[in-house]
Amino acid sequence: MLRPSAPLKTLGERNEKSRNQIRRNRLWKKTLEVIRIGDNSLHQRQQFSTTEIGISKLINWLNPNDVVGLEAGSQSFRIAKSILNKGVQVIVLNPGNLATIYQSLKKTDKEDSLKIARLIQRHPIEELPTVPIPNDEEEDNRRLCSEHENWTKQLTQGKNRLHSLFTQAGLTQITKKHLRTKANREISVALLPSRYQKERKEY
């Protein structure tokens, strides 16, 4: 799910009757930068950590009428669920459809926070590019699929490196089909000359 350095952006408080306030939080790895804007020009900024304690403080800072928006990222669903459990409405936005942000010349947290807050302020939620918040089972399945894909890629890379090693050693009769199972790999690796023993141990 999140590249380690990818930002998770949270945004949005909106009172359905008055629409008088917007809260916008942007999350990097360790902190949330929060901006609150209203119909007037007065803005309030605050920071929270992304630890459980920090998220708890954020939740206590929110009001029941708030609508909190998160840009989809590695920590967004965890934070969204914590906020939802407190009865505060949350929407998760698809970052790929937020052209307002990504076409901007300014890429700072504060600029992004303000622009996304205004986006939520001006548009009904149903018109925003939202992402469904998965339940725990769905999130576990996504994580499992991601891990499976990751390990499959690593296994393929390892096989390719072994095949390259055999080619360098002149064992061109060893093909990728000989590396499909662990037992076959062990048999094939045993054929390597002694000068390749160091590389052999890596596999």
Coordinates of N, CA and C in Angstrom, one line a residue, residues 1 25 37 41 44 53 66 92 106 119 124-126 129-131 150 152 158 171 197:
M1 N 0.8 -1.1 0.0 CA 0.0 0.0 0.0 C 0.8 1.2 0.0
N25 N -5.7 18.5 6.9 CA -4.4 18.0 7.5 C -3.6 17.3 6.5
I37 N -10.0 26.5 8.0 CA -10.4 27.8 7.3 C -11.9 27.9 7.4
S41 N -11.4 35.1 6.4 CA -10.1 34.9 6.0 C -9.2 34.4 7.1
Q44 N -6.4 28.8 10.9 CA -5.8 28.3 12.1 C -4.9 27.1 11.7
I53 N -1.0 8.3 19.9 CA -1.3 9.4 20.8 C -1.7 10.7 20.0
D66 N -17.8 17.6 12.0 CA -16.7 17.7 11.0 C -16.9 16.6 9.9
V92 N -12.1 9.6 1.9 CA -10.7 9.4 1.4 C -10.7 9.7 -0.1
K106 N 3.3 25.5 -6.7 CA 3.7 25.5 -5.3 C 3.4 24.1 -4.8
L119 N -11.2 23.1 -1.9 CA -11.9 22.1 -2.8 C -13.1 21.5 -2.1
P124 N -19.8 19.5 -3.3 CA -20.4 18.5 -2.5 C -19.6 17.2 -2.5
I125 N -19.7 16.5 -1.4 CA -18.9 15.3 -1.2 C -19.1 14.3 -2.4
E126 N -20.3 14.2 -2.8 CA -20.6 13.2 -3.9 C -19.9 13.5 -5.2
P129 N -13.5 13.1 -5.9 CA -13.0 11.8 -6.3 C -12.6 10.9 -5.0
T130 N -13.6 10.3 -4.5 CA -13.4 9.5 -3.2 C -13.0 8.1 -3.4
V131 N -12.4 7.5 -2.4 CA -12.0 6.1 -2.4 C -12.7 5.4 -1.2
N150 N 5.1 -8.9 -3.6 CA 6.4 -8.5 -3.3 C 7.4 -9.7 -3.2
T152 N 6.9 -12.6 -4.6 CA 7.0 -13.2 -5.9 C 8.0 -12.5 -6.8
G158 N 15.7 -13.4 -7.7 CA 16.7 -14.3 -7.3 C 16.9 -15.4 -8.3
L171 N 27.7 -22.8 -17.4 CA 26.7 -23.9 -17.3 C 25.4 -23.5 -18.0
Q197 N 31.5 -20.2 -5.0 CA 30.9 -20.6 -3.8 C 30.4 -19.5 -3.0

